[in-house]
């Protein structure tokens, strides 16, 4: 793999400021071709323990720095990422598959968290509380929670790391990350730049491992760890929450979703189709806020579906580094087979296939953009998180009924409402039981706003002031006078 800056290509774990071998090797492959990209160190539970020990040892000095001192280092890290954005994006596309334009977008988005939290940490204000007793003075101060451990997924190998590490480091915490084994190169490249930026040894550590269960146990159970933050599936999140219970860790969970996308009869159909394409087809449908169920009012159903079909058919599958590619592979074959199984089952139960529904000749991890109509709420394709390029359309007639159907899921991450009627838009946005609702927009995630879910989609928020609060404890200080 050719990069302008080959210093970004790391094949070892980053522990206590050093690049270290693991017990064995782990193969990283290009999901578009299956080609081997790198054989990298395969970390173990013992490596994770060393990383936690390093983070624990580094905590007093790092948390003891002033906010301005931490901010200066984080800004250097941000600048180095910006200087290397093309290389980082190429690396991301190679290991994850998304088209290069999307990868560049992720690098900028990911870096923006570092820049923003470098500023925000200067504002960790406490309070002076009007006292209940003239002989006492009451204050609060905010202090970093301590060692933070993170487990991140493969769908955003850069941004899911910075969204956690940037506020944690800015707050004065030290960090250990286990990235997904499919996409570790982006995580290690971020460490190389953090090292160059002058982040002290032990402050940020990355352990890559094919044995996520063993490393995960250390990160969730070691008593030196104060907080655990996870992005991934609800199923694994539940397991990790139970593992955290033994030492009562603070936890943040960014889990799966089953996003409804509701198109009312008063929607601007072109705006709705553009928004739908952005939420449904970005990263080949492998985003947690990806639209899962498209509810379309029966009076605009046919026109919406035809416009959506035309735009989906115009996607250009290919290798993410090839010019013109707008649609990449899924992460691995297992995901392709799962998605195909959902389509076959839906069709067998009466759904109508208007586009796709099959594998693509580009490579074994490619699945065609697929459009299904006449889907019903009780089909598995409408109840489970799809995580693939399937647009699934259901009809509705009545506002109250579609709100009830949209809320009828254990998930509560993102929802979308398309309507030009401000009264309806307000009403529906407020009635949807989701952590985030976008109205007449398909892409909404930003550094400055809180991202996260309710119900079984998670606990806590990333981004904005809420994302920073996750890494502080508020200490109440009472002085007798
Ligand atoms: P996953 O839960 O299988 O894996 C996520 C991470 O957990 C990976 O690093 C994996 O190695 C690790 N892991 C798996 N089993 C583990 C175990 N027993 N112990 C410790 N670690 C373990 O999810 P995935 O397939 O990588 O990602 C897709 C899921 O992530 C989807 O459900 C998606 O919605 C969710 N996601 C959520 C958000 C969000 O912000 N809410 C963002 C991106 C992805």
XYZ file of C-alpha atoms and ligand atoms in Angstrom, residues 151-156 160 163 178-181 212-213 216 230-234 236 239-240 254-257 287-288 385 387 413 451 457, ligand 1:
78
model
C -14.296 -0.461 22.102
C -15.129 0.787 18.609
C -16.694 -0.672 15.428
C -15.424 -0.994 11.859
C -17.976 1.221 10.088
C -16.321 4.536 11.057
C -15.704 6.560 16.283
C -15.482 11.055 19.144
C -9.649 -1.632 21.225
C -10.632 -0.920 17.619
C -12.471 -3.462 15.473
C -10.060 -6.125 14.196
C -12.151 -9.261 21.425
C -13.799 -11.188 24.276
C -12.933 -6.772 26.311
C -18.651 1.377 23.553
C -19.945 1.780 20.017
C -21.302 -1.347 18.390
C -24.257 -3.683 18.343
C -26.906 -3.750 21.046
C -22.552 -6.976 22.424
C -22.920 -8.182 27.399
C -20.323 -5.485 28.061
C -23.755 3.907 21.356
C -25.667 0.912 20.050
C -27.794 -0.180 17.108
C -30.873 1.425 15.578
C -24.269 3.288 9.607
C -26.072 3.124 12.919
C -31.298 -3.516 12.020
C -26.940 -2.634 8.156
C -31.424 6.054 17.952
C -25.339 12.198 19.355
C -29.973 2.138 21.389
P -20.144 -5.408 17.149
O -20.920 -5.134 18.369
O -20.099 -6.791 16.639
O -18.622 -4.960 17.348
C -18.273 -3.697 17.848
C -16.964 -3.833 18.573
O -17.140 -4.734 19.658
C -15.815 -4.376 17.739
O -14.610 -3.740 18.135
C -15.773 -5.845 18.157
O -14.491 -6.410 18.011
C -16.141 -5.728 19.618
N -16.674 -6.940 20.219
C -17.480 -7.874 19.670
N -17.750 -8.857 20.577
C -17.108 -8.509 21.728
C -16.988 -9.082 23.022
N -17.594 -10.238 23.332
N -16.237 -8.453 23.955
C -15.619 -7.292 23.662
N -15.683 -6.695 22.459
C -16.427 -7.292 21.500
O -20.710 -4.384 16.085
P -20.163 -4.148 14.607
O -20.727 -5.201 13.724
O -18.697 -3.946 14.609
O -20.816 -2.715 14.290
C -22.096 -2.598 13.868
C -23.004 -2.191 15.012
O -22.529 -0.998 15.626
C -24.387 -1.862 14.537
O -25.330 -2.409 15.394
C -24.441 -0.345 14.585
O -25.704 0.188 14.688
C -23.580 -0.059 15.750
N -23.075 1.318 15.681
C -23.608 2.226 16.526
C -23.183 3.542 16.472
C -23.760 4.562 17.386
O -23.180 5.610 17.545
N -24.881 4.303 18.019
C -22.199 3.931 15.562
C -21.665 2.949 14.705
C -22.118 1.645 14.791
